[in-house]
Coordinates of C-alpha atoms in Angstrom, one line a residue:
Chain W
X279 CA 28.2 -89.5 4.4
X280 CA 31.5 -89.5 6.1
X281 CA 33.0 -88.5 2.5
X282 CA 32.5 -85.3 1.3
X283 CA 34.0 -85.0 -2.2
X284 CA 35.8 -81.9 -3.3
X285 CA 32.9 -80.6 -5.8
X286 CA 30.7 -80.8 -3.1
X287 CA 32.9 -79.2 -0.6
X288 CA 32.8 -76.3 -3.2
X289 CA 29.1 -76.5 -3.7
X290 CA 28.6 -76.1 0.0
X291 CA 30.9 -73.0 0.2
X292 CA 28.8 -71.7 -2.7
X293 CA 25.5 -72.5 -1.0
X294 CA 26.5 -70.8 2.3
X295 CA 27.7 -67.7 0.5
X296 CA 24.2 -67.6 -1.7
X297 CA 22.1 -67.7 1.2
X298 CA 24.0 -65.4 3.5
X299 CA 23.7 -62.8 0.4
X300 CA 19.8 -63.5 0.3
X301 CA 19.3 -63.0 3.9
X302 CA 21.5 -60.1 3.7
X303 CA 19.1 -58.7 0.9
X304 CA 16.3 -59.2 3.2
X305 CA 17.8 -57.6 6.1
X306 CA 19.0 -54.6 4.0
X307 CA 16.1 -52.7 4.1
X308 CA 15.7 -52.6 7.8
X309 CA 19.3 -51.9 8.5
X310 CA 19.4 -49.0 5.8
X311 CA 16.3 -47.4 7.1
X312 CA 17.8 -47.8 10.7
X313 CA 21.0 -46.4 9.8
X314 CA 19.2 -43.3 8.0
X315 CA 16.9 -42.6 11.0
X316 CA 19.6 -42.2 13.2
X317 CA 22.0 -40.2 10.8
X318 CA 21.9 -36.3 10.6
X319 CA 20.0 -35.2 7.6
X320 CA 23.3 -33.6 6.1
X321 CA 24.9 -36.9 6.2
X322 CA 22.0 -38.4 4.4
X323 CA 21.8 -35.7 1.8
X324 CA 25.5 -36.2 1.0
X325 CA 24.7 -39.8 0.5
X326 CA 27.2 -41.0 3.2
X327 CA 24.9 -43.4 5.0
X328 CA 24.4 -47.1 3.8
X329 CA 24.6 -49.6 6.7
X330 CA 25.8 -47.8 9.7
X331 CA 24.7 -44.2 11.2
X332 CA 26.7 -41.3 10.5
X333 CA 26.7 -38.3 12.7
X334 CA 24.5 -40.1 15.3
X335 CA 21.6 -38.3 16.2
X336 CA 18.0 -38.8 17.7
X337 CA 16.6 -35.5 16.3
X338 CA 14.2 -37.3 13.8
X339 CA 12.8 -39.2 16.4
X340 CA 12.3 -36.2 18.9
X341 CA 10.9 -34.2 15.8
X342 CA 8.4 -37.0 15.1
X343 CA 7.2 -37.3 18.5
X344 CA 6.1 -33.7 18.1
X345 CA 4.4 -34.3 14.8
X346 CA 0.5 -34.4 15.9
X347 CA -0.6 -36.1 12.6
X348 CA 2.1 -39.1 13.1
X349 CA 1.0 -39.7 16.7
X350 CA -2.5 -39.4 16.1
X351 CA -2.1 -42.0 13.1
X352 CA -0.3 -44.1 15.6
X353 CA -3.1 -44.3 18.0
X354 CA -5.7 -44.8 15.3
X355 CA -3.6 -47.9 14.0
X356 CA -3.2 -49.1 17.5
X357 CA -7.0 -49.0 18.0
X358 CA -7.8 -50.5 14.6
X359 CA -5.3 -53.8 15.4
X360 CA -6.8 -54.1 19.0
X361 CA -10.5 -53.9 17.7
X362 CA -10.0 -55.5 14.5
X363 CA -8.0 -58.4 15.7
X364 CA -10.7 -59.2 18.5
X365 CA -13.6 -59.0 15.9
X366 CA -11.5 -61.2 13.4
X367 CA -10.3 -63.8 15.8
X368 CA -13.9 -64.0 17.4
X369 CA -15.4 -64.6 14.3
X370 CA -13.0 -66.7 12.6
X371 CA -13.1 -69.2 15.5
X372 CA -16.8 -69.2 15.5
X373 CA -17.2 -69.8 11.8
X374 CA -14.2 -72.3 11.8
X375 CA -15.6 -74.5 14.5
X376 CA -19.0 -75.4 12.9
X377 CA -17.7 -75.8 9.4
X378 CA -15.1 -78.4 11.0
X379 CA -17.8 -80.6 11.9
X380 CA -18.2 -83.5 9.3
X381 CA -21.3 -83.2 7.0
X382 CA -23.1 -86.3 8.5
X383 CA -23.4 -84.7 12.1
X384 CA -23.7 -81.0 10.6
X385 CA -25.9 -81.5 7.5
X386 CA -26.1 -77.8 6.5
X387 CA -22.3 -77.7 6.6
X388 CA -21.7 -77.9 2.9
X389 CA -24.1 -75.3 2.1
X390 CA -22.6 -73.0 4.8
X391 CA -19.1 -73.8 3.6
X392 CA -19.7 -72.7 0.1
X393 CA -21.5 -69.5 1.2
X394 CA -18.1 -68.5 2.8
X395 CA -15.7 -69.7 0.3
X396 CA -17.7 -68.5 -2.6
X397 CA -16.7 -64.9 -1.2
X398 CA -13.1 -65.9 -2.0
X399 CA -13.9 -66.8 -5.4
X400 CA -16.1 -63.7 -6.4
X401 CA -16.4 -60.4 -5.3
X402 CA -18.4 -57.3 -5.9
X403 CA -15.1 -55.2 -6.6
X404 CA -14.0 -51.8 -5.5
X405 CA -16.9 -49.4 -6.2
X406 CA -19.7 -51.6 -5.0
X407 CA -18.1 -52.4 -1.9
X408 CA -17.4 -48.7 -1.3
X409 CA -20.8 -47.7 -1.9
X410 CA -22.1 -50.2 0.8
X411 CA -19.6 -49.0 3.4
X412 CA -20.8 -45.4 2.6
X413 CA -24.5 -46.2 2.6
X414 CA -24.1 -48.2 6.1
X415 CA -22.9 -44.7 7.4
X416 CA -19.3 -45.8 8.1
X417 CA -17.1 -43.3 6.2
X418 CA -14.6 -41.8 8.7
X419 CA -15.4 -44.3 11.3
X420 CA -12.8 -47.0 12.4
X421 CA -15.4 -49.6 12.0
X422 CA -15.0 -49.0 8.0
X423 CA -11.7 -50.6 8.7
X424 CA -12.8 -53.6 10.3
X425 CA -16.2 -54.8 9.5
X426 CA -15.8 -55.3 5.7
X427 CA -12.9 -57.8 6.3
X428 CA -14.3 -59.1 9.5
X429 CA -14.2 -62.7 8.4
X430 CA -11.1 -63.4 6.7
X431 CA -11.8 -66.6 4.8
X432 CA -8.3 -67.7 4.6
X433 CA -7.8 -67.6 8.2
X434 CA -11.1 -69.5 8.6
X435 CA -9.7 -72.2 6.7
X436 CA -6.3 -72.6 8.4
X437 CA -8.4 -72.9 11.7
X438 CA -11.0 -75.1 9.9
X439 CA -8.2 -77.5 8.9
X440 CA -6.6 -77.4 12.3
X441 CA -9.6 -78.3 14.3
X442 CA -10.5 -81.1 11.8
X443 CA -6.8 -82.8 12.5
X444 CA -7.8 -82.9 16.2
X445 CA -8.7 -86.4 17.3
X446 CA -12.5 -86.9 17.5
X447 CA -12.2 -88.5 21.0
X448 CA -11.6 -85.1 22.5
X449 CA -14.9 -83.8 21.3
X450 CA -16.5 -87.0 22.6
X451 CA -15.0 -87.0 25.9
X452 CA -16.3 -83.5 26.3
X453 CA -20.0 -84.5 25.4
X454 CA -19.7 -87.4 27.8
X455 CA -19.1 -84.8 30.2
X456 CA -22.1 -83.1 29.2
X457 CA -20.6 -80.3 27.7
X458 CA -22.4 -78.7 24.6
X459 CA -21.0 -77.2 21.5
X460 CA -20.0 -73.6 23.0
X461 CA -18.7 -75.4 26.1
X462 CA -16.6 -78.0 23.7
X463 CA -15.2 -75.2 21.8
X464 CA -14.4 -73.1 24.7
X465 CA -12.7 -75.4 27.2
X466 CA -11.4 -78.2 25.0
X467 CA -10.9 -77.2 21.4
X468 CA -9.4 -73.5 22.0
X469 CA -6.7 -74.5 24.6
X470 CA -5.3 -77.0 22.3
X471 CA -5.3 -74.7 19.4
X472 CA -3.1 -72.2 20.6
X473 CA -0.4 -72.9 17.8
X474 CA -2.9 -72.3 15.2
X475 CA -4.6 -69.2 16.8
X476 CA -1.1 -67.8 17.2
X477 CA -0.8 -68.2 13.5
X478 CA -3.7 -66.4 12.7
X479 CA -3.3 -63.7 15.3
X480 CA 0.0 -63.0 13.6
X481 CA -1.4 -62.7 9.9
X482 CA -4.6 -60.5 11.5
X483 CA -2.3 -58.2 13.3
X484 CA 0.1 -57.7 10.6
X485 CA -2.8 -57.2 8.0
X486 CA -4.5 -54.7 10.1
X487 CA -1.5 -52.8 10.9
X488 CA -0.1 -53.0 7.1
X489 CA -3.5 -52.0 5.5
X490 CA -3.4 -48.6 4.0
X491 CA -5.9 -48.6 1.3
X492 CA -9.0 -48.7 2.9
X493 CA -7.9 -45.9 5.3
X494 CA -7.2 -43.8 2.2
X495 CA -10.7 -44.2 0.5
X496 CA -13.0 -44.7 3.6
X497 CA -11.3 -41.8 5.7
X498 CA -12.3 -38.6 4.0
X499 CA -9.8 -36.3 6.4
X500 CA -6.1 -37.1 7.1
X501 CA -6.7 -36.7 10.7
X502 CA -8.7 -40.3 10.5
X503 CA -5.9 -41.8 8.9
X504 CA -4.3 -44.8 10.3
X505 CA -0.5 -44.9 10.3
X506 CA -0.2 -46.8 7.2
X507 CA -2.3 -44.4 5.0
X508 CA -0.3 -41.6 6.6
X509 CA 2.9 -43.3 5.4
X510 CA 1.6 -44.1 2.3
X511 CA 0.6 -40.7 1.1
X512 CA 3.9 -39.0 2.3
X513 CA 5.8 -41.5 0.5
X514 CA 3.5 -41.0 -2.7
X515 CA 4.2 -37.4 -2.6
X516 CA 8.1 -37.8 -2.8
X517 CA 7.7 -40.4 -5.5
X518 CA 5.8 -38.1 -7.6
X519 CA 8.3 -35.4 -7.1
X520 CA 11.1 -37.4 -7.8
X521 CA 10.0 -39.2 -10.8
X522 CA 8.1 -36.5 -12.7
X523 CA 11.0 -34.0 -12.3
X524 CA 13.8 -36.2 -12.7
X525 CA 15.4 -34.7 -9.6
X526 CA 17.2 -36.7 -7.1
X527 CA 15.4 -37.2 -3.8
X528 CA 17.8 -34.8 -2.0
X529 CA 16.9 -32.0 -4.4
X530 CA 13.2 -33.0 -4.4
X531 CA 13.3 -32.8 -0.7
X532 CA 14.7 -29.5 -0.5
X533 CA 12.6 -27.8 -3.4
X534 CA 9.3 -29.4 -2.2
X535 CA 9.6 -29.2 1.4
X536 CA 8.5 -32.8 1.4
X537 CA 9.5 -33.9 4.9
X538 CA 13.0 -34.9 5.8
X539 CA 14.5 -38.2 4.7
X540 CA 15.8 -38.9 8.0
X541 CA 12.3 -38.2 9.5
X542 CA 10.8 -40.5 7.1
X543 CA 13.1 -43.2 7.8
X544 CA 12.4 -43.1 11.5
X545 CA 8.6 -43.2 10.7
X546 CA 8.9 -46.1 8.4
X547 CA 11.1 -47.8 11.2
X548 CA 8.8 -47.0 13.9
X549 CA 5.8 -48.3 11.7
X550 CA 7.6 -51.8 11.3
X551 CA 8.5 -52.0 15.2
X552 CA 5.2 -53.8 16.3
X553 CA 5.8 -56.3 13.7
X554 CA 9.3 -56.7 14.6
X555 CA 8.3 -57.3 18.4
X556 CA 5.6 -59.7 17.6
X557 CA 7.4 -61.8 15.0
X558 CA 10.1 -63.7 17.2
X559 CA 7.4 -65.0 19.4
X560 CA 5.1 -66.0 16.9
X561 CA 7.4 -67.3 14.3
X562 CA 7.9 -70.7 15.7
X563 CA 4.1 -71.4 15.3
X564 CA 3.2 -69.9 12.0
X565 CA 5.5 -72.2 10.0
X566 CA 3.6 -75.4 11.2
X567 CA 0.4 -73.6 11.5
X568 CA 0.7 -72.6 8.1
X569 CA 1.8 -76.0 6.7
X570 CA -0.8 -77.8 8.7
X571 CA -3.5 -75.5 7.4
X572 CA -3.0 -75.1 3.9
X573 CA -1.2 -78.3 2.4
X574 CA -3.0 -81.3 3.9
X575 CA -1.9 -84.9 3.2
Chain J
X207 CA -38.0 -88.8 13.1
X208 CA -37.2 -88.4 16.7
X209 CA -33.4 -89.0 16.0
X210 CA -33.5 -86.3 13.5
X211 CA -35.0 -83.7 15.7
X212 CA -32.5 -84.7 18.5
X213 CA -29.6 -84.1 16.0
X214 CA -31.2 -80.8 14.9
X215 CA -31.6 -79.6 18.5
X216 CA -28.0 -80.6 19.1
X217 CA -26.7 -78.7 16.3
X218 CA -28.6 -75.4 17.2
X219 CA -25.5 -74.1 18.7
X220 CA -23.7 -74.5 15.4
X221 CA -26.0 -72.5 13.5
X222 CA -26.2 -69.6 15.9
X223 CA -22.3 -69.6 15.9
X224 CA -22.6 -69.1 12.0
X225 CA -24.8 -66.2 12.3
X226 CA -22.6 -63.2 13.0
X227 CA -20.0 -64.5 10.2
X228 CA -23.0 -64.8 7.9
X229 CA -24.4 -61.4 8.7
X230 CA -20.9 -59.7 7.9
X231 CA -20.2 -61.6 4.7
X232 CA -24.1 -60.8 3.4
X233 CA -23.7 -57.2 3.9
X234 CA -20.1 -56.5 2.8
X235 CA -19.6 -59.3 0.3
X236 CA -23.0 -60.4 -1.1
X237 CA -24.6 -57.1 -1.2
X238 CA -21.7 -55.7 -3.2
X239 CA -22.1 -58.5 -5.7
X240 CA -25.7 -57.5 -6.0
X241 CA -24.4 -54.0 -6.5
X242 CA -22.6 -54.9 -9.5
X243 CA -25.8 -54.1 -11.7
X244 CA -24.6 -50.6 -11.8
X245 CA -22.2 -51.9 -14.6
X246 CA -25.3 -51.8 -16.5
X247 CA -26.8 -48.3 -15.6
X248 CA -25.6 -44.9 -15.7
X249 CA -25.1 -44.8 -12.0
X250 CA -24.6 -41.3 -10.4
X251 CA -23.5 -41.2 -6.9
X252 CA -26.2 -38.4 -6.0
X253 CA -29.1 -40.3 -7.6
X254 CA -28.2 -43.6 -5.9
X255 CA -29.6 -47.1 -6.8
X256 CA -33.3 -46.0 -7.2
X257 CA -32.8 -44.1 -10.1
X258 CA -32.8 -46.8 -12.9
X259 CA -31.1 -45.5 -15.8
X260 CA -30.2 -48.8 -17.7
X261 CA -27.7 -48.3 -20.5
X262 CA -27.3 -52.1 -21.3
X263 CA -23.6 -52.7 -22.3
X264 CA -22.8 -49.2 -23.1
X265 CA -20.2 -49.0 -20.2
X266 CA -18.5 -52.1 -21.6
X267 CA -18.5 -50.6 -25.2
X268 CA -16.9 -47.5 -23.7
X269 CA -14.1 -49.5 -22.1
X270 CA -13.6 -51.5 -25.1
X271 CA -13.1 -48.6 -27.2
X272 CA -10.9 -46.7 -24.6
X273 CA -7.5 -46.1 -26.1
X274 CA -4.9 -48.2 -24.0
X275 CA -7.4 -50.6 -22.4
X276 CA -5.7 -53.6 -24.3
X277 CA -2.2 -52.3 -23.3
X278 CA -3.8 -52.6 -19.5
X279 CA -5.0 -56.1 -19.9
X280 CA -1.4 -56.9 -21.7
X281 CA 0.5 -55.4 -18.9
X282 CA -1.6 -57.2 -16.0
X283 CA -1.2 -60.6 -17.7
X284 CA 2.5 -59.9 -18.6
X285 CA 3.5 -58.7 -15.0
X286 CA 1.6 -61.5 -13.3
X287 CA 2.6 -64.4 -15.4
X288 CA 6.2 -63.4 -14.9
X289 CA 5.4 -63.0 -10.9
X290 CA 4.0 -66.6 -11.2
X291 CA 6.9 -68.1 -12.9
X292 CA 9.2 -66.4 -10.6
X293 CA 7.2 -67.4 -7.5
X294 CA 7.3 -71.0 -8.6
X295 CA 11.1 -71.3 -9.5
X296 CA 13.0 -69.1 -7.2
X297 CA 11.5 -70.5 -3.8
X298 CA 12.1 -73.9 -4.9
X299 CA 15.7 -73.2 -5.7
X300 CA 16.2 -71.5 -2.4
X301 CA 14.5 -74.4 -0.5
X302 CA 16.6 -76.6 -2.2
X303 CA 20.0 -74.9 -1.3
X304 CA 18.9 -74.3 2.2
X305 CA 18.0 -78.1 2.4
X306 CA 21.6 -78.8 2.0
X307 CA 22.6 -76.9 4.9
X308 CA 24.0 -78.9 7.8
X309 CA 24.1 -76.5 10.5
X310 CA 20.7 -76.0 11.9
X311 CA 21.5 -72.8 13.7
X312 CA 22.6 -71.2 10.2
X313 CA 19.6 -72.7 8.5
X314 CA 17.1 -71.3 11.1
X315 CA 18.6 -67.7 11.0
X316 CA 18.5 -67.7 7.3
X317 CA 15.0 -68.8 7.4
X318 CA 14.0 -66.5 10.0
X319 CA 15.3 -63.3 8.1
X320 CA 14.0 -64.3 4.7
X321 CA 10.6 -64.8 6.0
X322 CA 10.5 -61.3 7.4
X323 CA 9.9 -59.0 4.2
X324 CA 6.6 -61.0 3.9
X325 CA 5.3 -59.3 6.9
X326 CA 6.5 -55.5 5.8
X327 CA 3.9 -53.7 3.7
X328 CA 4.2 -52.5 0.1
X329 CA 4.3 -49.0 1.8
X330 CA 7.3 -49.6 3.8
X331 CA 9.0 -51.5 1.0
X332 CA 8.5 -49.1 -1.7
X333 CA 9.7 -46.3 0.7
X334 CA 13.0 -48.2 0.7
X335 CA 12.8 -49.1 -3.2
X336 CA 12.5 -45.6 -4.2
X337 CA 15.4 -44.7 -2.0
X338 CA 17.7 -47.7 -3.2
X339 CA 16.9 -47.1 -6.9
X340 CA 17.0 -43.5 -6.8
X341 CA 18.9 -42.2 -10.2
X342 CA 21.3 -39.9 -8.2
X343 CA 21.7 -41.3 -4.7
X344 CA 20.4 -44.7 -4.7
X345 CA 22.6 -47.5 -3.9
X346 CA 22.1 -49.6 -7.0
X347 CA 22.8 -46.7 -9.3
X348 CA 25.8 -46.0 -7.3
X349 CA 27.1 -49.4 -7.9
X350 CA 26.3 -49.1 -11.6
X351 CA 28.2 -45.9 -11.6
X352 CA 31.3 -47.4 -10.1
X353 CA 31.1 -50.3 -12.5
X354 CA 31.2 -47.6 -15.4
X355 CA 27.7 -47.8 -16.5
X356 CA 25.2 -44.9 -16.8
X357 CA 22.3 -44.4 -14.4
X358 CA 19.2 -45.9 -15.0
X359 CA 15.9 -44.4 -13.9
X360 CA 14.3 -47.7 -12.6
X361 CA 10.9 -46.2 -11.5
X362 CA 10.5 -43.8 -14.5
X363 CA 11.5 -45.9 -17.3
X364 CA 9.0 -48.1 -19.2
X365 CA 11.6 -50.6 -20.0
X366 CA 12.5 -51.4 -16.6
X367 CA 9.4 -51.0 -14.6
X368 CA 7.8 -54.3 -15.0
X369 CA 11.0 -56.2 -14.0
X370 CA 11.5 -54.0 -10.9
X371 CA 7.9 -55.1 -10.1
X372 CA 8.8 -58.7 -10.6
X373 CA 12.2 -58.7 -8.9
X374 CA 11.0 -56.5 -6.1
X375 CA 7.9 -59.0 -5.4
X376 CA 10.5 -62.1 -5.4
X377 CA 12.3 -59.9 -3.0
X378 CA 9.5 -59.7 -0.6
X379 CA 7.8 -63.0 -1.0
X380 CA 10.5 -65.5 -1.8
X381 CA 11.3 -66.6 1.8
X382 CA 7.8 -67.0 2.6
X383 CA 7.3 -69.2 -0.6
X384 CA 10.0 -71.6 0.9
X385 CA 8.0 -72.6 3.6
X386 CA 5.8 -75.0 1.7
X387 CA 8.6 -76.6 -0.3
X388 CA 10.8 -76.9 2.8
X389 CA 7.7 -79.1 4.5
X390 CA 7.6 -81.0 1.4
X391 CA 11.2 -81.7 1.3
X392 CA 11.4 -83.1 4.9
X393 CA 8.7 -85.4 4.3
X394 CA 10.6 -87.3 1.3
X395 CA 11.3 -90.6 2.4
X396 CA 15.0 -90.7 3.7
X397 CA 15.4 -94.5 2.8
X398 CA 15.2 -93.4 -1.1
X399 CA 18.2 -91.3 -0.5
X400 CA 20.1 -94.2 1.3
X401 CA 19.3 -96.5 -1.5
X402 CA 20.2 -93.8 -4.0
X403 CA 23.7 -93.8 -2.4
X404 CA 23.9 -97.3 -2.4
X405 CA 23.6 -97.0 -6.1
X406 CA 26.4 -94.8 -6.2
X407 CA 24.3 -91.6 -6.7
X408 CA 26.1 -88.4 -6.2
X409 CA 24.3 -85.3 -4.9
X410 CA 23.1 -83.9 -8.4
X411 CA 21.9 -87.4 -9.2
X412 CA 19.9 -87.6 -5.8
X413 CA 18.4 -84.0 -6.2
X414 CA 17.5 -84.8 -9.9
X415 CA 16.0 -88.4 -9.2
X416 CA 14.5 -88.2 -5.9
X417 CA 14.3 -84.5 -4.5
X418 CA 12.7 -83.0 -7.4
X419 CA 10.4 -85.8 -8.2
X420 CA 9.5 -85.9 -4.5
X421 CA 8.1 -81.9 -4.5
X422 CA 6.8 -82.3 -7.9
X423 CA 3.1 -82.7 -6.6
X424 CA 3.4 -79.6 -4.5
X425 CA 4.9 -77.8 -7.3
X426 CA 2.2 -78.7 -9.6
X427 CA -0.5 -77.8 -6.8
X428 CA 1.1 -74.2 -6.5
X429 CA 1.0 -73.8 -10.1
X430 CA -2.7 -74.9 -10.6
X431 CA -3.5 -72.7 -7.6
X432 CA -1.8 -69.6 -8.9
X433 CA -3.7 -69.7 -12.0
X434 CA -6.5 -67.6 -10.2
X435 CA -3.9 -64.8 -10.1
X436 CA -3.7 -64.1 -13.7
X437 CA -5.6 -60.9 -13.9
X438 CA -3.8 -59.8 -10.5
X439 CA -0.5 -57.9 -11.1
X440 CA -0.4 -56.9 -7.3
X441 CA -2.4 -53.6 -6.8
X442 CA -0.5 -52.6 -3.4
X443 CA 2.8 -52.9 -5.0
X444 CA 2.0 -51.1 -8.3
X445 CA 0.2 -48.3 -6.6
X446 CA 2.8 -47.5 -4.2
X447 CA 5.7 -47.8 -6.9
X448 CA 4.1 -46.5 -10.1
X449 CA 3.7 -42.7 -11.4
X450 CA 2.3 -41.1 -14.7
X451 CA 5.5 -41.7 -16.6
X452 CA 5.2 -45.4 -16.2
X453 CA 1.4 -45.8 -17.0
X454 CA 2.1 -47.1 -20.3
X455 CA 4.1 -50.4 -18.9
X456 CA 2.5 -50.5 -15.4
X457 CA -0.9 -49.5 -15.3
X458 CA -2.7 -53.0 -14.4
X459 CA -6.5 -53.6 -14.2
X460 CA -6.7 -53.0 -10.4
X461 CA -5.3 -49.4 -10.7
X462 CA -7.2 -48.7 -13.8
X463 CA -10.2 -49.6 -11.8
X464 CA -9.3 -47.4 -9.1
X465 CA -8.4 -44.2 -11.1
X466 CA -11.4 -44.6 -13.3
X467 CA -13.7 -45.1 -10.2
X468 CA -12.6 -43.2 -7.2
X469 CA -10.4 -40.4 -9.0
X470 CA -12.7 -39.7 -12.1
X471 CA -15.9 -40.7 -10.4
X472 CA -17.1 -42.8 -13.3
X473 CA -18.8 -45.4 -11.0
X474 CA -20.4 -47.4 -13.5
X475 CA -17.5 -47.7 -16.1
X476 CA -15.4 -48.8 -13.3
X477 CA -17.7 -51.2 -12.0
X478 CA -17.9 -52.8 -15.3
X479 CA -14.3 -53.0 -15.7
X480 CA -14.5 -54.8 -12.2
X481 CA -17.1 -57.0 -13.2
X482 CA -15.0 -58.2 -16.2
X483 CA -12.1 -58.9 -14.0
X484 CA -14.3 -60.7 -11.3
X485 CA -15.9 -62.9 -13.9
X486 CA -12.7 -63.8 -15.8
X487 CA -10.8 -64.5 -12.5
X488 CA -13.5 -66.7 -11.2
X489 CA -13.2 -68.7 -14.2
X490 CA -9.4 -69.0 -14.0
X491 CA -9.9 -69.8 -10.0
X492 CA -12.3 -72.5 -10.9
X493 CA -10.2 -73.8 -13.5
X494 CA -7.5 -73.9 -10.8
X495 CA -9.3 -75.6 -8.1
X496 CA -10.6 -78.1 -10.8
X497 CA -7.0 -79.0 -11.9
X498 CA -5.7 -79.0 -8.4
X499 CA -8.4 -81.4 -7.7
X500 CA -8.0 -83.5 -10.5
X501 CA -4.1 -83.6 -10.7
X502 CA -3.1 -83.3 -6.9
X503 CA -6.5 -84.3 -5.2
X504 CA -6.3 -81.0 -3.4
X505 CA -9.9 -79.7 -1.7
X506 CA -10.3 -76.3 -0.3
X507 CA -11.9 -77.5 2.8

């Protein structure tokens, strides 16, 4: 321990260098987008912007704020996250608690558990699911984005395994005091489960915020699109223009009047802000929560 | 009898708690499974389920005779197998490197940063990739140019596209993948290392004889569980990066299901393809869980 051999010293330097590069590669997308969003479109078109803004300007942000489609989609996304997360959390906890009981006290547990887990292993697929959503009359409604995935089985498994790890004495003490299952769940289990609830909340919020595909297929008109779907259609347009014509992004931008790159960058950046805000608060939980929940023993 | 009844009454709240969740999955998971029967019908969106035009296996025959179908199957398996291999090796290597870091501040910052791309959507990352890989102004091609190489159309070339998918998938996920290996590394008994040092083992020997065997069970577990993904090339990623120029190398089962179903409105054919995928995936997932149970004693719940 006291003696560090020369080759190992070299390895350590190499190690720090590699890890720094890897971290920078992960940070790079964000920094690049941020730099482009604060640069003038001229400087961006000239390819001068990499990690630092050139010709500082806020014009893309002011321009975007006036874009009705963007602000509308942003609001839809916020609604979706608030409603969707509430529904997901309530259902996750309500399903996880009974399934965390052992089969001796709750006989039907195994049957129920398989009913839920089976949906993770086998599914009806795209068209049948689409038809059900359509038949239940939810096209163009925000509920089409919430209800089909209202019971996230992976999160249920995380919660369930966490509940199982709690000491039996907690529950017994609650029962002694005359609490029933609902009371025990609410006043005893939930307060001690905050780390794992935080983990599940992070995954749920991020999932809803990032989801774009359901918005694309269930929302028939663009004014109902959540932010991620709006961004997706915008970027897709651009990708098609650039790759099919072999033009550079800048030429394609000019020719097709696809929205300006700086504006796109600011929209992309704003779309990840909520994640960046949430992330530091929940990060310390999710590593633990994830490891406890998914890999036991 | 009395005790049984008492137990049942006591458990009524548990049944009640499950009701909302059961209703949701019944409607949105189990009814669609029943809806798979349209794979055996000539289903039209206007007639609905009521009009039963049974066509037997015609939709499947149509698929198997479709030019390019086997190419799509090959693409899917090729891309996902490469992703599985990369997803098993890169995070282990990074976890091993991180494990050698003494400064906890550095270690924590690196971890925080490399976990982050996992939380960005493929929409956002694709937007950035399109920019970075652009043949004229993209950073990668500017670097190639500076080194004297001709520009590469990464997203429009069938030679490159699958590799772009695999590499960018690791770019997004390798950090997150390290979480479990780092946890496994910290649980290795430190007295093993002390004993090895006593015996004169250097860093390499310690890694080779203690660390790697220590995380081998979890690696095998991850490998078996990833079997279920053999038919998943990653719809979000492919859909956001591909374009008609790279259909040949980038079209996967999920994108084909989407195109046949929602773009061409051939509901029955698309569902037939979805059914094949679901059944084969189910077998692979089943096999994966079985092996995980036998080899690593892993249970889902």
